């Protein structure tokens, strides 16, 4: 049982690295039914609005920002949790101090099992 | 679109309340493919070791504790993230300051869509 199952969100050496956009990188932790993505945004960095068939949940772990979802801007603060059903257009823009976001996808994002760049949505 | 999709982890009025064990309560946020569970443990509270077919991921948001998994005790601290494949026996014991844990299940825990008590595993 050599597969690693214990990690830390703030250990930048862990996970599969992916650059999502300018100033927006993630580390991917793939599971059987879920993909975990730990997204770091530089101050004021933003990811383009996009959609994918997977359901997504997000948690703002640090910082602040705006979650764009279904055409509406939602100001979010640390501890906020949101659900994005599959197919709903969404994006994120970090506040002036940047942001750390935990994203959960299910079914898994198969295209995220390998290092790469972009949302691939 | 009256369904609520934005929440805060520390708002104790949100989610479906469930008492898991003595000193261990959760609030459930059900999704289509994922169930989110925000577990609050009192100092030194513990949940019995159990298993279920769903894959589970956990994040220690606050406090400290011991994750018991596959017969091994893993000391965990804030920011730690772990994966528990379906069918693997697991439990949790909080440290002296208690703990706040974010659990993710997939497929969803259908039995958690209603208020109740216990792990129902």
Short mmCIF file of C-alpha atoms in Angstrom, two decimals:
data_model
loop_
_atom_site.label_atom_id
_atom_site.label_comp_id
_atom_site.label_asym_id
_atom_site.label_seq_id
_atom_site.Cartn_x
_atom_site.Cartn_y
_atom_site.Cartn_z
CA UNK A 1 0.00 0.00 0.00
CA UNK A 2 2.52 2.58 -1.19
CA UNK A 3 -0.15 4.99 -2.51
CA UNK A 4 0.01 8.26 -0.58
CA UNK A 5 -3.25 9.15 1.15
CA UNK A 6 -2.23 11.93 3.56
CA UNK A 7 -1.33 15.41 2.31
CA UNK A 8 -1.32 19.05 3.38
CA UNK A 9 -3.13 21.75 1.40
CA UNK A 10 -0.30 24.23 1.85
CA UNK A 11 2.53 21.89 0.83
CA UNK A 12 3.29 23.23 -2.64
CA UNK A 13 5.33 20.11 -3.50
CA UNK A 14 2.25 17.86 -3.37
CA UNK A 15 -0.36 17.20 -6.05
CA UNK A 16 -0.22 17.40 -9.83
CA UNK A 17 0.68 20.95 -10.82
CA UNK A 18 -1.45 22.81 -13.39
CA UNK A 19 -1.44 26.44 -14.49
CA UNK A 20 -5.07 27.39 -15.00
CA UNK A 21 -4.60 31.04 -16.03
CA UNK A 22 -2.21 33.94 -15.48
CA UNK A 23 -1.61 34.13 -11.70
CA UNK A 24 -3.83 31.07 -11.11
CA UNK A 25 -2.28 27.65 -10.45
CA UNK A 26 -3.60 24.47 -8.92
CA UNK A 27 -2.44 21.18 -7.47
CA UNK A 28 -4.64 18.20 -8.32
CA UNK A 29 -5.33 15.21 -6.04
CA UNK A 30 -7.15 12.55 -8.07
CA UNK A 31 -9.53 10.07 -6.47
CA UNK A 32 -11.79 7.29 -7.71
CA UNK A 33 -15.00 9.34 -7.72
CA UNK A 34 -13.77 12.83 -6.87
CA UNK A 35 -11.02 15.18 -8.06
CA UNK A 36 -9.63 17.63 -5.49
CA UNK A 37 -8.06 20.86 -6.77
CA UNK A 38 -6.22 23.32 -4.49
CA UNK A 39 -6.19 26.61 -6.39
CA UNK A 40 -3.83 29.48 -5.55
CA UNK A 41 -4.69 32.90 -7.02
CA UNK A 42 -2.36 35.90 -7.01
CA UNK A 43 -3.88 39.26 -5.95
CA UNK A 44 -6.63 40.24 -8.43
CA UNK A 45 -5.98 37.21 -10.68
CA UNK A 46 -9.02 35.85 -12.49
CA UNK A 47 -10.05 32.69 -14.32
CA UNK A 48 -12.27 32.87 -17.40
CA UNK A 49 -15.92 31.94 -17.06
CA UNK A 50 -16.39 28.38 -18.31
CA UNK A 51 -18.45 25.26 -17.63
CA UNK A 52 -18.09 21.47 -17.54
CA UNK A 53 -20.48 18.58 -16.97
CA UNK A 54 -19.05 17.74 -13.51
CA UNK A 55 -20.68 19.01 -10.34
CA UNK A 56 -18.29 21.29 -8.43
CA UNK A 57 -18.08 22.47 -4.82
CA UNK A 58 -15.75 25.26 -3.71
CA UNK A 59 -14.44 26.42 -0.34
CA UNK A 60 -12.59 29.71 0.10
CA UNK A 61 -9.78 28.75 2.48
CA UNK A 62 -7.88 32.06 2.52
CA UNK A 63 -8.26 35.56 1.11
CA UNK A 64 -11.30 36.95 -0.62
CA UNK A 65 -12.77 37.19 -4.08
CA UNK A 66 -15.78 37.12 -6.31
CA UNK A 67 -17.42 33.92 -7.50
CA UNK A 68 -19.13 34.46 -10.83
CA UNK A 69 -21.88 31.90 -11.23
CA UNK A 70 -24.92 31.74 -13.47
CA UNK A 71 -24.26 35.34 -14.55
CA UNK A 72 -24.22 36.70 -10.99
CA UNK A 73 -21.23 38.01 -8.99
CA UNK A 74 -21.07 36.71 -5.40
CA UNK A 75 -18.55 38.33 -3.05
CA UNK A 76 -17.00 35.52 -0.98
CA UNK A 77 -14.89 35.45 2.18
CA UNK A 78 -12.85 32.78 3.99
CA UNK A 79 -15.05 29.87 5.05
CA UNK A 80 -17.59 30.34 2.28
CA UNK A 81 -18.76 27.14 0.58
CA UNK A 82 -20.62 27.00 -2.72
CA UNK A 83 -22.13 24.43 -5.04
CA UNK A 84 -22.00 24.61 -8.83
CA UNK A 85 -24.18 22.02 -10.55
CA UNK A 86 -22.81 20.47 -13.75
CA UNK A 87 -23.17 22.70 -16.81
CA UNK A 88 -23.48 25.98 -14.88
CA UNK A 89 -21.10 28.70 -16.15
CA UNK A 90 -18.71 29.95 -13.46
CA UNK A 91 -15.46 31.79 -12.81
CA UNK A 92 -13.46 33.34 -9.98
CA UNK A 93 -11.67 36.64 -9.44
CA UNK A 94 -9.38 37.05 -6.44
CA UNK A 95 -9.43 40.06 -4.15
CA UNK A 96 -6.42 42.31 -3.46
CA UNK A 97 -4.80 39.78 -1.07
CA UNK A 98 -5.21 36.79 -3.41
CA UNK A 99 -7.07 33.60 -2.56
CA UNK A 100 -6.71 29.90 -1.81
CA UNK A 101 -9.67 27.82 -2.98
CA UNK A 102 -10.44 24.14 -2.47
CA UNK A 103 -12.44 22.77 -5.40
CA UNK A 104 -14.13 19.38 -5.46
CA UNK A 105 -15.30 17.81 -8.73
CA UNK A 106 -17.45 14.73 -9.25
CA UNK A 107 -17.41 12.77 -11.46
CA UNK A 108 -13.61 13.15 -11.59
CA UNK A 109 -11.90 15.46 -14.09
CA UNK A 110 -10.08 12.73 -16.03
CA UNK A 111 -8.12 15.34 -18.03
CA UNK A 112 -6.61 16.61 -14.76
CA UNK A 113 -4.86 13.33 -13.92
CA UNK A 114 -1.90 14.55 -15.97
CA UNK A 115 0.08 17.77 -15.64
CA UNK A 116 -1.04 20.43 -18.11
CA UNK A 117 -2.39 23.91 -18.40
CA UNK A 118 -5.77 25.61 -18.77
CA UNK A 119 -9.24 24.67 -17.60
CA UNK A 120 -9.76 22.10 -20.41
CA UNK A 121 -13.48 22.56 -19.87
CA UNK B 1 -33.86 29.25 -8.89
CA UNK B 2 -34.58 29.45 -5.17
CA UNK B 3 -32.17 26.62 -4.23
CA UNK B 4 -29.43 27.97 -1.98
CA UNK B 5 -25.93 27.45 -3.39
CA UNK B 6 -23.77 29.76 -1.23
CA UNK B 7 -23.03 28.91 2.40
CA UNK B 8 -20.41 29.46 5.12
CA UNK B 9 -18.73 26.56 6.92
CA UNK B 10 -18.91 28.30 10.26
CA UNK B 11 -22.60 29.30 10.07
CA UNK B 12 -24.10 26.77 12.47
CA UNK B 13 -27.63 27.50 11.19
CA UNK B 14 -26.84 26.06 7.74
CA UNK B 15 -26.91 22.46 6.54
CA UNK B 16 -28.82 19.42 7.80
CA UNK B 17 -27.89 18.79 11.42
CA UNK B 18 -26.77 15.32 12.53
CA UNK B 19 -25.29 14.09 15.80
CA UNK B 20 -22.65 11.51 14.86
CA UNK B 21 -21.42 10.61 18.34
CA UNK B 22 -21.02 12.17 21.79
CA UNK B 23 -19.37 15.57 21.25
CA UNK B 24 -19.37 15.08 17.46
CA UNK B 25 -21.98 16.80 15.29
CA UNK B 26 -22.16 17.60 11.61
CA UNK B 27 -24.04 19.74 9.13
CA UNK B 28 -24.74 18.08 5.79
CA UNK B 29 -24.83 19.82 2.40
CA UNK B 30 -26.20 17.37 -0.18
CA UNK B 31 -25.26 17.57 -3.85
CA UNK B 32 -26.02 15.53 -6.94
CA UNK B 33 -22.77 13.49 -6.92
CA UNK B 34 -21.16 14.58 -3.65
CA UNK B 35 -22.21 14.95 -0.01
CA UNK B 36 -20.39 17.61 2.02
CA UNK B 37 -20.23 17.16 5.81
CA UNK B 38 -18.85 19.84 8.17
CA UNK B 39 -17.98 17.99 11.37
CA UNK B 40 -17.42 19.75 14.69
CA UNK B 41 -15.70 17.76 17.45
CA UNK B 42 -15.47 18.81 21.08
CA UNK B 43 -12.07 18.49 22.76
CA UNK B 44 -11.00 14.83 22.82
CA UNK B 45 -14.29 13.63 21.26
CA UNK B 46 -14.03 10.54 19.07
CA UNK B 47 -16.11 8.75 16.45
CA UNK B 48 -16.17 4.97 16.26
CA UNK B 49 -14.16 3.24 13.54
CA UNK B 50 -16.53 2.29 10.72
CA UNK B 51 -16.62 1.97 6.93
CA UNK B 52 -18.96 2.61 4.00
CA UNK B 53 -18.76 1.98 0.26
CA UNK B 54 -18.37 5.68 -0.61
CA UNK B 55 -14.97 7.22 -1.24
CA UNK B 56 -14.25 9.94 1.34
CA UNK B 57 -11.87 12.90 1.47
CA UNK B 58 -11.23 14.89 4.66
CA UNK B 59 -9.67 18.27 5.40
CA UNK B 60 -8.77 19.38 8.92
CA UNK B 61 -9.92 23.01 8.96
CA UNK B 62 -9.23 23.80 12.63
CA UNK B 63 -7.72 22.12 15.66
CA UNK B 64 -5.86 18.85 15.68
CA UNK B 65 -6.54 15.16 16.05
CA UNK B 66 -5.80 11.63 15.02
CA UNK B 67 -7.16 10.03 11.87
CA UNK B 68 -7.46 6.29 12.31
CA UNK B 69 -7.35 4.62 8.92
CA UNK B 70 -6.64 1.06 7.83
CA UNK B 71 -5.56 0.25 11.38
CA UNK B 72 -2.99 3.05 11.58
CA UNK B 73 -3.14 6.25 13.65
CA UNK B 74 -2.14 9.41 11.73
CA UNK B 75 -1.65 12.62 13.73
CA UNK B 76 -3.18 15.45 11.69
CA UNK B 77 -2.96 19.24 11.90
CA UNK B 78 -4.87 22.12 10.27
CA UNK B 79 -4.57 22.01 6.48
CA UNK B 80 -4.08 18.27 6.29
CA UNK B 81 -6.01 16.51 3.53
CA UNK B 82 -6.59 12.76 3.33
CA UNK B 83 -8.26 10.24 1.06
CA UNK B 84 -10.17 7.20 2.27
CA UNK B 85 -11.14 4.78 -0.51
CA UNK B 86 -14.54 3.11 -0.23
CA UNK B 87 -14.60 0.20 2.21
CA UNK B 88 -11.55 1.28 4.23
CA UNK B 89 -12.19 1.34 8.01
CA UNK B 90 -11.66 4.80 9.53
CA UNK B 91 -12.38 7.00 12.53
CA UNK B 92 -11.31 10.29 14.08
CA UNK B 93 -10.31 11.46 17.55
CA UNK B 94 -10.02 15.18 18.29
CA UNK B 95 -7.11 16.75 20.12
CA UNK B 96 -7.42 18.81 23.32
CA UNK B 97 -8.66 21.92 21.45
CA UNK B 98 -11.31 20.05 19.41
CA UNK B 99 -11.48 19.98 15.63
CA UNK B 100 -13.43 21.14 12.59
CA UNK B 101 -13.30 18.68 9.68
CA UNK B 102 -14.64 19.01 6.14
CA UNK B 103 -15.62 15.61 4.77
CA UNK B 104 -16.50 14.90 1.13
CA UNK B 105 -18.31 11.72 0.12
CA UNK B 106 -18.92 10.35 -3.37
CA UNK B 107 -21.23 8.75 -4.38
CA UNK B 108 -23.52 10.78 -2.08
CA UNK B 109 -24.59 9.50 1.35
CA UNK B 110 -28.30 9.19 0.55
CA UNK B 111 -29.10 8.42 4.21
CA UNK B 112 -27.68 11.85 5.18
CA UNK B 113 -30.24 13.83 3.17
CA UNK B 114 -32.50 13.73 6.23
CA UNK B 115 -31.79 14.84 9.79
CA UNK B 116 -30.82 11.92 12.02
CA UNK B 117 -28.11 10.58 14.26
CA UNK B 118 -25.16 8.22 14.00
CA UNK B 119 -22.86 7.27 11.15
CA UNK B 120 -25.44 4.92 9.53
CA UNK B 121 -22.50 3.19 7.86
#
